[in-house]
Short mmCIF file of C-alpha atoms in Angstrom, two decimals:
data_model
loop_
_atom_site.label_atom_id
_atom_site.label_comp_id
_atom_site.label_asym_id
_atom_site.label_seq_id
_atom_site.Cartn_x
_atom_site.Cartn_y
_atom_site.Cartn_z
CA MET A 151 -23.70 51.80 -43.58
CA ARG A 152 -20.48 50.15 -42.95
CA LYS A 153 -18.63 52.53 -44.70
CA ARG A 154 -20.24 55.63 -42.49
CA LYS A 155 -19.62 53.77 -39.22
CA LEU A 156 -15.98 53.55 -40.42
CA PHE A 157 -15.54 56.87 -41.27
CA LEU A 158 -16.76 57.84 -37.49
CA LEU A 159 -14.41 55.67 -36.14
CA THR A 160 -11.66 56.83 -37.52
CA LEU A 161 -13.10 61.04 -37.32
CA ILE A 162 -13.62 60.67 -33.39
CA PRO A 163 -10.07 60.11 -32.44
CA LEU A 164 -8.88 63.05 -34.79
CA VAL A 165 -11.64 65.10 -33.20
CA LEU A 166 -10.55 64.22 -29.52
CA LEU A 167 -6.68 65.05 -30.40
CA VAL A 168 -7.76 68.37 -32.10
CA LEU A 169 -9.93 69.06 -29.02
CA VAL A 170 -6.97 68.04 -26.51
CA GLY A 171 -4.59 70.00 -28.39
CA CYS A 172 -6.84 73.16 -28.44
CA THR A 173 -7.13 72.57 -24.45
CA SER A 174 -3.39 72.32 -23.99
CA LYS A 175 -2.64 75.50 -26.15
CA THR A 176 -5.54 77.39 -23.85
CA ALA A 177 -3.90 76.25 -20.76
CA ASP A 178 -0.63 76.87 -22.04
CA SER A 179 -1.75 80.82 -23.00
CA ASP A 180 -1.71 81.30 -18.83
CA LYS A 181 1.88 80.45 -18.62
CA PRO A 182 4.27 82.93 -18.65
CA LEU A 183 6.40 83.25 -21.78
CA SER A 184 10.10 82.29 -22.29
CA THR A 185 12.86 85.01 -22.38
CA ALA A 186 13.47 84.01 -25.53
CA GLN A 187 9.88 84.84 -27.06
CA ILE A 188 9.56 88.12 -24.87
CA LYS A 189 12.91 89.28 -26.70
CA LYS A 190 11.87 88.16 -30.05
CA ASN A 191 7.96 89.85 -29.13
CA ILE A 192 9.76 93.03 -28.30
CA GLY A 193 12.46 93.17 -30.90
CA SER A 194 14.31 96.15 -29.94
CA LYS A 195 16.95 97.51 -31.79
CA LEU A 196 19.13 100.93 -32.54
CA ILE A 197 18.47 103.19 -35.67
CA THR A 198 19.73 106.14 -36.76
CA THR A 199 16.33 107.85 -38.23
CA ARG A 200 16.60 111.03 -36.66
CA GLU A 201 20.29 111.22 -36.46
CA ASP A 202 20.60 110.69 -40.32
CA ALA A 203 17.93 113.50 -40.67
CA GLN A 204 19.77 115.70 -38.06
CA GLU A 205 23.18 115.14 -39.82
CA LYS A 206 22.82 118.22 -42.17
CA LEU A 207 22.27 120.50 -39.35
CA THR A 208 25.35 118.96 -37.26
CA LYS A 209 27.79 119.28 -40.28
CA GLN A 210 26.50 122.85 -40.90
CA TYR A 211 27.44 123.68 -37.02
CA GLN A 212 30.94 121.73 -37.33
CA LYS A 213 31.87 124.16 -40.05
CA ILE A 214 30.70 127.44 -38.50
CA THR A 215 32.91 126.47 -35.39
CA LYS A 216 36.44 126.55 -38.01
CA ASP A 217 35.17 129.69 -39.02
CA SER A 218 36.57 132.41 -37.12
CA ASN A 219 34.52 135.37 -38.60
CA TYR A 220 32.14 134.56 -35.77
CA THR A 221 33.54 136.25 -32.79
CA LEU A 222 32.40 137.25 -29.62
CA ASP A 223 31.18 140.61 -31.09
CA ASN A 224 29.58 139.08 -34.24
CA PRO A 225 28.68 135.45 -32.71
CA TYR A 226 26.75 132.70 -34.74
CA VAL A 227 23.38 132.53 -32.91
CA LYS A 228 20.93 129.70 -33.99
CA VAL A 229 17.32 129.54 -32.20
CA ASN A 230 15.91 126.16 -32.06
CA PRO A 231 19.38 124.49 -33.74
CA TYR A 232 17.84 120.89 -33.90
CA LYS A 233 14.25 121.91 -34.68
CA ASP A 234 12.53 120.20 -31.73
CA SER A 235 13.71 122.54 -28.91
CA PRO A 236 12.20 125.98 -29.75
CA LEU A 237 13.05 127.87 -26.21
CA THR A 238 16.73 126.95 -26.93
CA ALA A 239 19.37 128.78 -29.02
CA LEU A 240 23.26 127.53 -30.01
CA VAL A 241 25.69 130.29 -29.91
CA ILE A 242 29.15 129.87 -31.63
CA PHE A 243 31.81 132.10 -31.42
CA GLN A 244 35.48 132.23 -31.18
CA THR A 245 38.12 134.24 -28.88
CA ASP A 246 41.97 134.97 -29.43
CA LYS A 247 42.88 133.15 -26.05
CA ALA A 248 41.21 130.57 -23.70
CA ALA A 249 38.41 131.76 -22.23
CA LYS A 250 35.06 130.24 -19.84
CA VAL A 251 31.66 131.16 -20.83
CA SER A 252 28.62 131.64 -19.26
CA TYR A 253 25.21 133.36 -19.78
CA THR A 254 22.25 134.65 -18.32
CA VAL A 255 18.70 134.90 -19.68
CA GLU A 256 17.07 137.72 -18.00
CA GLY A 257 13.88 136.69 -16.29
CA LYS A 258 10.52 138.89 -16.28
CA THR A 259 10.80 139.18 -12.48
CA ASP A 260 12.80 138.22 -9.38
CA LYS A 261 14.77 135.25 -9.24
CA THR A 262 13.65 133.80 -12.57
CA SER A 263 16.94 134.47 -14.58
CA ILE A 264 18.48 131.44 -15.40
CA THR A 265 22.34 131.24 -15.65
CA ASN A 266 24.95 128.32 -16.88
CA SER A 267 28.70 128.02 -17.34
CA VAL A 268 30.20 126.14 -19.96
CA LYS A 269 33.21 123.97 -18.43
CA GLY A 270 36.53 124.66 -19.33
CA TYR A 271 38.55 127.00 -20.99
CA LYS A 272 38.45 127.47 -24.80
CA LYS A 273 39.10 129.25 -27.93
CA VAL A 274 36.79 127.80 -29.89
CA HIS A 275 32.95 128.45 -28.25
CA GLN A 276 30.05 126.30 -28.33
CA VAL A 277 27.11 127.71 -26.00
CA PRO A 278 24.00 125.78 -25.68
CA VAL A 279 21.44 128.24 -24.09
CA ALA A 280 18.46 126.93 -22.53
CA GLY A 281 15.68 128.75 -20.54
CA LEU A 282 14.24 131.13 -23.30
CA TYR A 283 10.48 132.60 -22.98
CA ALA A 284 8.71 132.01 -25.90
CA ASP A 285 7.06 134.72 -28.31
CA THR A 286 9.92 137.15 -26.63
CA ASN A 287 13.15 139.61 -27.49
CA ASN A 288 15.25 137.42 -24.68
CA THR A 289 17.59 139.66 -23.54
CA VAL A 290 21.06 136.93 -22.80
CA THR A 291 24.34 138.51 -21.38
CA MET A 292 27.51 136.54 -22.25
CA THR A 293 30.26 136.86 -20.01
CA ILE A 294 33.83 135.58 -20.98
CA THR A 295 36.51 135.11 -18.32
CA TYR A 296 39.97 134.54 -19.41
CA LYS A 297 42.30 132.57 -17.54
CA ASP A 298 44.12 136.25 -15.80
CA GLY A 299 40.65 137.08 -14.71
CA THR A 300 39.55 139.51 -17.31
CA THR A 301 36.60 139.71 -18.76
CA GLU A 302 34.14 140.68 -21.55
CA THR A 303 30.62 140.78 -22.01
CA LYS A 304 28.10 140.74 -24.90
CA VAL A 305 24.30 141.19 -24.90
CA LEU A 306 22.42 139.19 -27.43
CA THR A 307 18.58 139.54 -28.16
CA ILE A 308 16.99 136.41 -29.11
CA LYS A 309 13.84 136.30 -30.63
CA THR A 310 11.69 133.43 -30.44
CA GLY A 311 8.37 132.27 -31.41
CA GLU A 312 4.72 131.24 -30.05
CA LEU A 313 4.18 128.09 -28.11
CA PRO A 314 2.42 125.27 -29.41
CA LYS A 315 -1.35 124.57 -29.46
CA TYR A 316 -1.12 121.73 -26.65
CA VAL A 317 1.38 123.71 -24.64
CA LYS A 318 -0.44 127.04 -24.80
CA ASN A 319 -3.65 125.78 -24.35
CA ALA A 320 -2.48 124.36 -20.85
CA GLU A 321 -3.54 127.26 -18.49
CA ILE A 322 -0.97 127.43 -15.32
CA GLU A 323 -2.13 129.40 -12.22
CA VAL A 324 -0.01 130.08 -9.72
CA THR A 325 -0.97 130.57 -6.01
CA LYS A 326 1.99 130.43 -4.23
CA ASN A 327 5.89 130.91 -5.22
CA ASP A 328 8.38 131.39 -2.22
CA LYS A 329 11.31 131.92 -4.51
CA ASP A 330 13.64 132.04 -1.14
CA LYS A 331 12.50 128.37 -0.33
CA MET A 332 11.66 127.03 -3.06
CA ASP A 333 14.70 124.43 -4.65
CA ILE A 334 15.59 126.56 -7.48
CA GLY A 335 18.97 127.29 -7.54
CA GLN A 336 20.06 129.27 -10.57
CA ASN A 337 19.04 127.15 -13.21
CA LYS A 338 16.21 124.83 -11.86
CA LEU A 339 12.94 124.50 -13.71
CA THR A 340 9.93 122.42 -12.84
CA LEU A 341 9.78 119.73 -16.03
CA ILE A 342 6.08 118.91 -16.89
CA ASN A 343 6.16 115.30 -17.91
CA ARG A 344 2.72 114.32 -19.50
CA THR A 345 1.00 111.20 -20.08
CA THR A 346 0.62 112.42 -23.58
CA LYS A 347 1.86 115.18 -26.11
CA GLU A 348 4.78 117.49 -25.43
CA PRO A 349 6.64 117.80 -22.40
CA PHE A 350 7.53 121.44 -21.23
CA ALA A 351 9.37 123.36 -18.25
CA ILE A 352 8.29 126.20 -16.06
CA ASP A 353 9.92 128.49 -13.59
CA ALA A 354 9.10 129.87 -10.25
CA ASP A 355 6.54 131.73 -11.96
CA GLY A 356 4.75 128.83 -13.70
CA GLU A 357 6.52 130.77 -17.45
CA VAL A 358 7.09 127.88 -19.96
CA ARG A 359 10.94 128.10 -20.67
CA TRP A 360 11.79 125.05 -22.29
CA TYR A 361 9.60 122.19 -24.33
CA SER A 362 9.96 119.76 -26.61
CA THR A 363 8.43 119.14 -29.73
CA ASN A 364 8.58 115.22 -29.56
CA TYR A 365 5.14 114.13 -28.25
CA SER A 366 5.92 111.85 -25.12
CA GLN A 367 3.99 109.25 -23.24
CA HIS A 368 4.79 109.04 -19.79
CA THR A 369 8.79 108.40 -19.64
CA ILE A 370 11.32 111.18 -19.61
CA GLU A 371 13.81 110.63 -17.44
CA GLN A 372 17.27 112.75 -17.37
CA THR A 373 20.38 110.98 -17.36
CA ASP A 374 24.06 111.17 -15.84
CA ASN A 375 25.33 113.24 -18.52
CA GLY A 376 22.60 116.02 -18.37
CA HIS A 377 20.88 114.08 -21.83
CA PHE A 378 17.14 112.92 -21.75
CA LEU A 379 15.82 109.70 -22.32
CA ILE A 380 12.37 110.18 -23.89
CA LEU A 381 9.63 107.76 -25.10
CA THR A 382 8.25 109.41 -28.35
CA LYS A 383 6.81 107.73 -31.37
CA LYS A 384 8.15 108.37 -35.42
CA THR A 385 5.72 110.98 -36.29
CA VAL A 386 2.92 113.04 -33.83
CA ASP A 387 -0.09 111.46 -36.08
CA SER A 388 1.39 107.77 -35.27
CA MET A 389 -1.16 106.04 -32.58
CA VAL A 390 2.21 104.09 -31.10
CA TYR A 391 5.11 105.24 -28.72
CA ASN A 392 7.60 102.76 -29.81
CA ASP A 393 10.53 105.17 -30.21
CA LEU A 394 12.83 105.80 -27.19
CA ILE A 395 15.20 108.44 -27.92
CA GLU A 396 18.68 110.15 -25.97
CA THR A 397 18.48 113.79 -26.42
CA ASP A 398 20.09 116.68 -24.87
CA VAL A 399 18.32 119.70 -23.99
CA LEU A 400 19.29 121.49 -27.60
CA GLY A 401 16.91 118.54 -29.15
CA ARG A 402 20.40 117.05 -30.75
CA VAL A 403 19.71 112.96 -30.79
CA TYR A 404 22.25 110.94 -29.45
CA LYS A 405 20.67 107.64 -29.95
CA GLU A 406 17.41 105.87 -30.98
CA TYR A 407 16.03 102.76 -30.05
CA SER A 408 13.05 101.24 -32.01
CA PHE A 409 10.54 98.38 -30.66
CA ASN A 410 8.12 96.17 -32.34
CA SER A 411 4.68 98.13 -32.25
CA LYS A 412 2.89 94.97 -32.29
CA VAL A 413 3.60 94.55 -28.48
CA LYS A 414 1.81 97.60 -27.65
CA SER A 415 -1.43 98.09 -25.11
CA ASN A 416 -2.79 101.63 -23.62
CA ASP A 417 -4.32 101.76 -19.67
CA SER A 418 -7.47 102.95 -21.00
CA ASN A 419 -8.65 99.62 -22.68
CA ASN A 420 -10.12 101.90 -25.27
CA ALA A 421 -8.67 100.74 -28.79
CA LYS A 422 -9.11 103.99 -30.23
CA ASP A 423 -6.52 105.39 -27.86
CA GLU A 424 -2.75 105.81 -28.31
CA THR A 425 -0.80 102.43 -27.20
CA THR A 426 3.03 101.72 -26.29
CA VAL A 427 5.47 99.24 -25.58
CA ILE A 428 7.80 100.83 -22.84
CA HIS A 429 5.02 102.57 -20.18
CA HIS A 430 5.43 103.76 -17.40
CA ASP A 431 9.09 103.93 -16.01
CA LEU A 432 12.40 103.60 -17.17
CA LEU A 433 16.08 104.33 -16.04
CA GLU A 434 19.94 104.62 -16.69
CA LEU A 435 21.99 102.22 -15.28
CA PRO A 436 25.58 102.65 -14.26
CA ASN A 437 26.92 100.58 -17.61
CA LYS A 438 24.50 103.15 -19.57
CA ASP A 439 22.07 100.18 -20.51
CA ILE A 440 18.21 101.28 -19.94
CA LEU A 441 15.92 99.40 -17.28
CA ALA A 442 12.37 99.75 -18.74
CA THR A 443 8.89 98.66 -17.97
CA VAL A 444 7.67 96.58 -20.74
CA ASN A 445 4.63 94.70 -22.41
CA ASP A 446 5.62 91.29 -23.36
CA GLY A 447 3.22 90.35 -26.06
CA SER A 448 1.43 88.16 -23.57
CA LYS A 449 -2.41 88.36 -22.67
CA TYR A 450 -0.77 89.71 -19.77
CA LYS A 451 0.37 93.19 -19.72
CA GLU A 452 2.60 95.71 -17.67
CA ASP A 453 4.53 93.31 -15.39
CA VAL A 454 7.83 92.73 -17.12
CA MET A 455 11.31 94.75 -17.28
CA VAL A 456 14.18 94.67 -19.56
CA GLN A 457 17.32 95.49 -19.75
CA ILE A 458 18.27 97.26 -22.99
CA SER A 459 22.22 97.30 -24.11
CA HIS A 460 23.05 100.53 -24.68
CA LYS A 461 25.61 99.28 -27.52
CA THR A 462 23.35 96.93 -29.59
CA GLY A 463 19.74 97.92 -28.74
CA LYS A 464 19.19 94.40 -27.74
CA ILE A 465 17.40 92.88 -24.71
CA VAL A 466 20.14 91.60 -22.25
CA LYS A 467 17.92 91.02 -19.39
CA VAL A 468 14.31 90.24 -18.69
CA ILE A 469 12.16 89.90 -15.07
CA ASP A 470 9.08 88.84 -15.61
CA LEU A 471 7.12 89.11 -11.96
CA LYS A 472 4.88 86.35 -13.40
CA LYS A 473 7.70 83.86 -12.74
CA LEU A 474 8.62 85.66 -9.15
CA LEU A 475 4.95 86.17 -7.43
CA PRO A 476 2.39 83.65 -6.65
CA SER A 477 0.43 82.54 -9.73
CA SER A 478 -3.04 83.10 -8.02
CA MET A 479 -2.37 86.59 -8.65
CA TYR A 480 -2.23 86.66 -12.67
CA LYS A 481 -4.25 83.55 -13.11
CA ASN A 482 -7.53 84.54 -11.28
CA TYR A 483 -6.97 88.32 -12.21
CA LYS A 484 -10.19 89.57 -14.53
CA ALA A 485 -9.16 90.91 -18.27
CA GLY A 486 -9.91 94.37 -18.92
CA ALA A 487 -11.81 95.34 -22.31
CA ASP A 488 -9.08 94.94 -24.27
CA GLY A 489 -8.97 91.46 -23.21
CA LYS A 490 -5.62 91.78 -21.50
CA ILE A 491 -5.08 91.04 -17.96
CA ASP A 492 -3.46 94.15 -15.95
CA TRP A 493 -2.68 92.06 -12.62
CA PHE A 494 0.44 94.02 -11.52
CA HIS A 495 0.93 97.42 -13.58
CA GLN A 496 4.28 98.30 -12.46
CA ASN A 497 4.58 101.93 -12.55
CA ALA A 498 7.75 102.56 -11.07
CA VAL A 499 11.28 100.99 -10.86
CA ASP A 500 14.24 102.45 -9.05
CA TYR A 501 18.00 101.13 -8.93
CA ASP A 502 20.85 101.20 -6.19
CA ALA A 503 23.97 100.61 -7.60
CA SER A 504 25.45 100.36 -3.53
CA ASP A 505 24.16 96.86 -3.34
CA ASN A 506 22.73 95.91 -6.91
CA THR A 507 18.92 95.92 -6.35
CA ILE A 508 16.00 97.54 -7.70
CA MET A 509 12.51 98.64 -6.15
CA ILE A 510 8.99 98.52 -8.07
CA SER A 511 5.48 99.59 -7.43
CA GLY A 512 2.82 97.32 -8.75
CA ARG A 513 -0.26 99.66 -8.74
CA ASN A 514 -3.24 96.76 -9.65
CA GLN A 515 -1.71 94.78 -6.10
CA ASP A 516 -1.44 97.70 -4.12
CA MET A 517 1.88 96.54 -3.40
CA ILE A 518 6.08 97.80 -3.32
CA MET A 519 8.49 95.29 -3.35
CA LYS A 520 12.29 95.16 -3.63
CA LEU A 521 14.43 92.44 -5.47
CA ASN A 522 18.12 91.46 -6.17
CA TYR A 523 18.79 92.35 -9.49
CA LYS A 524 21.56 89.70 -10.38
CA THR A 525 19.43 86.86 -8.64
CA ASN A 526 16.08 88.17 -9.12
CA LYS A 527 15.34 87.19 -5.93
CA ILE A 528 12.82 88.85 -3.44
CA ILE A 529 14.12 91.15 -0.69
CA TRP A 530 11.32 92.36 0.87
CA ILE A 531 7.40 93.03 0.05
CA TYR A 532 4.90 95.76 1.60
CA SER A 533 1.27 95.53 1.00
CA GLY A 534 -2.43 95.43 2.48
CA LYS A 535 -2.55 91.74 1.58
CA LYS A 536 -2.03 89.77 4.83
CA LYS A 537 0.71 87.66 5.43
CA SER A 538 -0.93 84.35 6.41
CA SER A 539 -2.51 84.91 2.81
CA TRP A 540 1.01 84.71 1.17
CA PRO A 541 2.16 81.14 0.55
CA LYS A 542 4.58 79.87 3.22
CA LYS A 543 7.62 80.94 1.01
CA TYR A 544 7.28 84.29 0.51
CA ARG A 545 5.84 84.83 4.31
CA SER A 546 9.82 85.93 5.49
CA LYS A 547 9.46 88.46 3.13
CA ILE A 548 6.40 90.46 4.17
CA LEU A 549 6.92 93.60 6.04
CA THR A 550 5.18 94.10 9.08
CA PRO A 551 4.15 98.02 9.48
CA THR A 552 4.65 99.96 12.91
CA LYS A 553 1.33 100.99 14.27
CA GLY A 554 0.09 104.09 12.08
CA THR A 555 1.96 103.24 9.23
CA SER A 556 -0.09 103.57 5.84
CA ILE A 557 -0.96 100.68 3.62
CA THR A 558 -0.10 101.77 0.02
CA GLY A 559 -2.99 101.79 -2.18
CA GLY A 560 -2.66 102.14 -6.05
CA GLN A 561 0.93 104.06 -5.46
CA HIS A 562 2.95 105.66 -7.94
CA GLY A 563 6.62 106.78 -8.32
CA LEU A 564 8.74 104.64 -5.60
CA TYR A 565 12.30 105.52 -5.13
CA GLN A 566 14.78 105.19 -2.29
CA LEU A 567 15.89 108.37 -1.00
CA GLU A 568 19.07 107.06 1.08
CA LYS A 569 20.55 103.47 2.86
CA THR A 570 20.86 103.42 6.09
CA THR A 571 22.45 100.99 9.06
CA ASP A 572 19.59 98.71 9.24
CA GLY A 573 17.91 99.50 6.06
CA GLU A 574 16.90 102.21 4.06
CA ASP A 575 14.61 105.21 3.94
CA ILE A 576 12.09 105.24 0.82
CA ILE A 577 9.48 108.00 -0.75
CA LEU A 578 6.32 107.34 -2.87
CA TYR A 579 3.37 108.72 -4.05
CA ASP A 580 0.30 106.71 -2.07
CA ASN A 581 -3.06 107.50 -4.17
CA ASN A 582 -4.90 106.02 -1.51
CA ILE A 583 -7.13 103.98 -3.57
CA ASP A 584 -7.87 99.91 -2.92
CA VAL A 585 -7.65 98.39 -5.88
CA THR A 586 -6.77 94.99 -4.61
CA ASN A 587 -4.94 95.20 -1.20
CA GLY A 588 -5.43 98.50 -0.03
CA ASP A 589 -7.01 100.47 2.86
CA LYS A 590 -10.59 100.38 2.15
CA LYS A 591 -11.06 102.38 5.33
CA THR A 592 -9.41 105.59 3.99
CA SER A 593 -9.43 104.70 0.31
CA GLY A 594 -10.62 107.64 -1.90
CA LYS A 595 -10.10 110.33 0.85
CA TYR A 596 -7.42 111.87 0.20
CA SER A 597 -3.85 111.21 -1.71
CA GLN A 598 -0.40 112.00 -0.27
CA ALA A 599 3.41 111.83 -0.32
CA VAL A 600 4.64 109.31 2.24
CA GLN A 601 8.15 108.62 3.28
CA TYR A 602 8.95 104.93 5.42
CA HIS A 603 11.74 103.72 6.80
CA VAL A 604 12.39 100.16 5.83
CA ASN A 605 14.09 97.94 8.94
CA LEU A 606 15.62 94.81 7.54
CA ASN A 607 16.87 93.43 10.98
CA ASN A 608 13.32 93.22 12.04
CA MET A 609 11.37 93.04 8.69
CA THR A 610 9.49 96.14 9.39
CA ILE A 611 7.98 99.43 7.78
CA ASP A 612 7.58 102.44 9.23
CA GLN A 613 5.61 105.65 7.75
CA THR A 614 8.23 108.65 9.34
CA TRP A 615 6.68 111.55 6.86
CA ALA A 616 3.40 112.26 4.99
CA TYR A 617 1.81 115.17 3.08
CA GLY A 618 -1.19 115.38 1.48
CA LYS A 619 -4.37 113.83 4.42
CA SER A 620 -5.10 117.54 5.51
CA LEU A 621 -5.82 118.31 2.14
CA GLY A 622 -8.59 115.92 1.66
CA LYS A 623 -10.94 114.56 -1.11
CA ALA A 624 -9.80 117.83 -2.92
CA ASN A 625 -6.70 116.23 -3.83
CA PHE A 626 -7.53 112.59 -4.19
CA THR A 627 -6.06 111.47 -7.69
CA ASN A 628 -7.15 107.49 -8.09
CA ILE A 629 -4.55 107.29 -10.97
CA ILE A 630 -1.42 109.35 -11.45
CA GLY A 631 1.09 110.99 -9.08
CA TYR A 632 4.68 111.45 -7.55
CA ALA A 633 6.61 112.71 -5.05
CA GLU A 634 10.47 113.63 -5.30
CA ARG A 635 12.52 114.82 -2.49
CA GLU A 636 14.46 117.63 -3.27
CA SER A 637 17.98 118.87 -2.80
CA ASN A 638 17.15 121.29 0.08
CA GLY A 639 14.86 118.92 2.19
CA ASN A 640 11.50 120.18 0.47
CA THR A 641 9.32 117.42 -1.48
CA LEU A 642 7.65 118.21 -4.76
CA ILE A 643 4.04 116.54 -4.75
CA ASP A 644 2.35 116.04 -8.36
CA PHE A 645 -1.27 115.50 -7.62
CA GLY A 646 -2.01 114.67 -10.98
CA PHE A 647 -5.45 113.55 -11.87
CA LYS A 648 -7.41 116.09 -9.28
CA ASN A 649 -10.80 116.62 -10.16
CA LYS A 650 -10.78 113.34 -11.97
CA GLY A 651 -8.29 114.44 -14.22
CA GLN A 652 -9.84 117.93 -15.20
CA GLU A 653 -6.85 119.51 -13.62
CA SER A 654 -3.09 118.67 -11.90
CA ASN A 655 -2.10 120.43 -8.94
CA ILE A 656 1.93 120.38 -8.04
CA ILE A 657 3.15 121.32 -4.62
CA GLU A 658 6.21 122.07 -2.79
CA VAL A 659 6.20 121.36 0.84
CA ASP A 660 9.19 122.21 3.16
CA SER A 661 9.99 119.27 6.04
CA ASP A 662 7.45 120.91 8.10
CA GLY A 663 4.65 120.47 5.46
CA ASN A 664 4.49 124.42 4.73
CA GLN A 665 3.50 125.08 1.09
CA VAL A 666 6.34 127.34 -0.70
CA PHE A 667 5.27 126.50 -4.23
CA ASN A 668 1.59 125.89 -5.83
CA ILE A 669 0.17 125.74 -9.27
CA THR A 670 -2.46 124.14 -11.05
CA ILE A 671 -2.46 123.17 -14.57
CA LYS A 672 -6.10 123.14 -16.27
CA ASN A 673 -7.23 122.35 -19.60
CA ALA A 674 -5.05 119.31 -20.25
CA ALA A 675 -4.90 118.51 -24.00
CA SER A 676 -5.98 115.27 -25.36
CA LYS A 677 -5.70 113.56 -21.80
CA ALA A 678 -2.26 115.55 -21.64
CA TYR A 679 -2.14 115.08 -17.66
CA VAL A 680 0.80 115.71 -15.43
CA TYR A 681 2.36 112.05 -15.18
CA ARG A 682 5.32 113.40 -13.04
CA ALA A 683 6.90 116.93 -11.99
CA TYR A 684 10.72 117.24 -11.54
CA ARG A 685 12.65 119.69 -10.43
CA LEU A 686 15.82 119.71 -12.54
CA GLU A 687 18.87 121.78 -13.75
CA PHE A 688 18.61 122.49 -17.68
CA TYR A 689 22.05 122.57 -17.89
CA PRO A 690 23.69 120.12 -15.04
CA SER A 691 27.24 119.68 -14.39
CA GLY A 692 27.29 116.72 -16.09
CA TYR A 693 26.24 118.35 -19.40
CA THR A 694 28.71 119.14 -22.17
CA PHE A 695 27.24 120.16 -25.89
CA ASP A 696 30.03 119.22 -28.43
CA VAL A 697 29.12 119.07 -32.33
CA ASN A 698 32.15 117.77 -33.16
CA LYS A 699 31.64 114.44 -30.90
#
């Protein structure tokens, strides 16, 4: 008996020590991870897998640029030159004298032709042709202009193949397309940025004029040099999107970032659905680094941003929103079916170079906010959460809405329109669903694009324009959506999850709220809803293609 008592007396302290250790570990799991741990968890790096795979093609085209047998009368034409952009072509030829080149892809109807110009006078010409129709003998007219003003033309017929099933099966119905009032210019298309599968772009008739075979989730952004940043995956059969590529309209890959696939999550909370590391948004900073919304590998998700070096692929800055906002927001938030706590759900980030600030949107707090990017200090916050319910240190940062100004609910796509003498004008897509701090009276009755003016002198926010309320519940979307102000003052609005995801409705309105473009996309394949719709130039002024660089 004595031996047993001694054994128990010895065992009890050990058990208590283990229990204390377990309790301590559980308590620590509520705390934000260290910056070093987040960097390690995400494990970002530059790789060259896709560049290496394309190297043979690139060398082939480099050789062709040196072949004087390819002339305007006998040009080299390659459809889908990098095998992942089937509605494009690369045309290479030489001229005896330096000349500028432009081309026109003949449209099927009025104002659907696409005309682009290659910058500079050259003797060796590399022309990236974008905007071809699928399964069509496209008529493309090449125009050569010499320095003395004389011109030559060459008409090409470029045959393309059929659309892939996930693009082809998307039923596109155009009910309004006033091309004289739309912001389409000479080469603008509407990019359909999907939640899964291939992104594609359509003209004013709803005809597909570009798509990428790289499956993308949520994130595709055009950079200053006309390239695209596309979040994709290693193979179409993979279940995780953890590759970020910098590519161009032809599909040539210039850079590739890879991330640890273990740091992943999804919004459905279904373990069988595809997952992602970078999730809703990213942008290119002025120094060419990338600022992205990510998961950090903790039990919390979608509440961290990282700056990724374009030179090394490594993370050089981390912003953890758990360290900036009251701990009660995330500690008291209920975990989802996947065991993760999606307390903030960041779905937008916008950077302002003029004052080195960022604006972000947190769907699950019905909140938007602005931060100093250098110090991470909060500049302002707007939400339906009463000022008195915030801890005292935050109250001076809370914006007060003017009479008639709507409270955002589950909003998406926040970004700055312009600076003003007293603050700034911003725009967002207000889903108008009360997640935690939204407007309970109007929640679920409509969704809308909203423009606000933030006055920093008196810390107020004033609603100055909106569109969508008149459409009522028919255009209510509890998730997904975007609003984009166009160069002519129109606003392109993506009601991306209309009718519970059965369709996506994209509407362009003028400043008075008159519709000039209205399309509906149905039969979204494998949850391929329209996450955002962008009106983009597919041969922007900053873009240059040179296979030798």
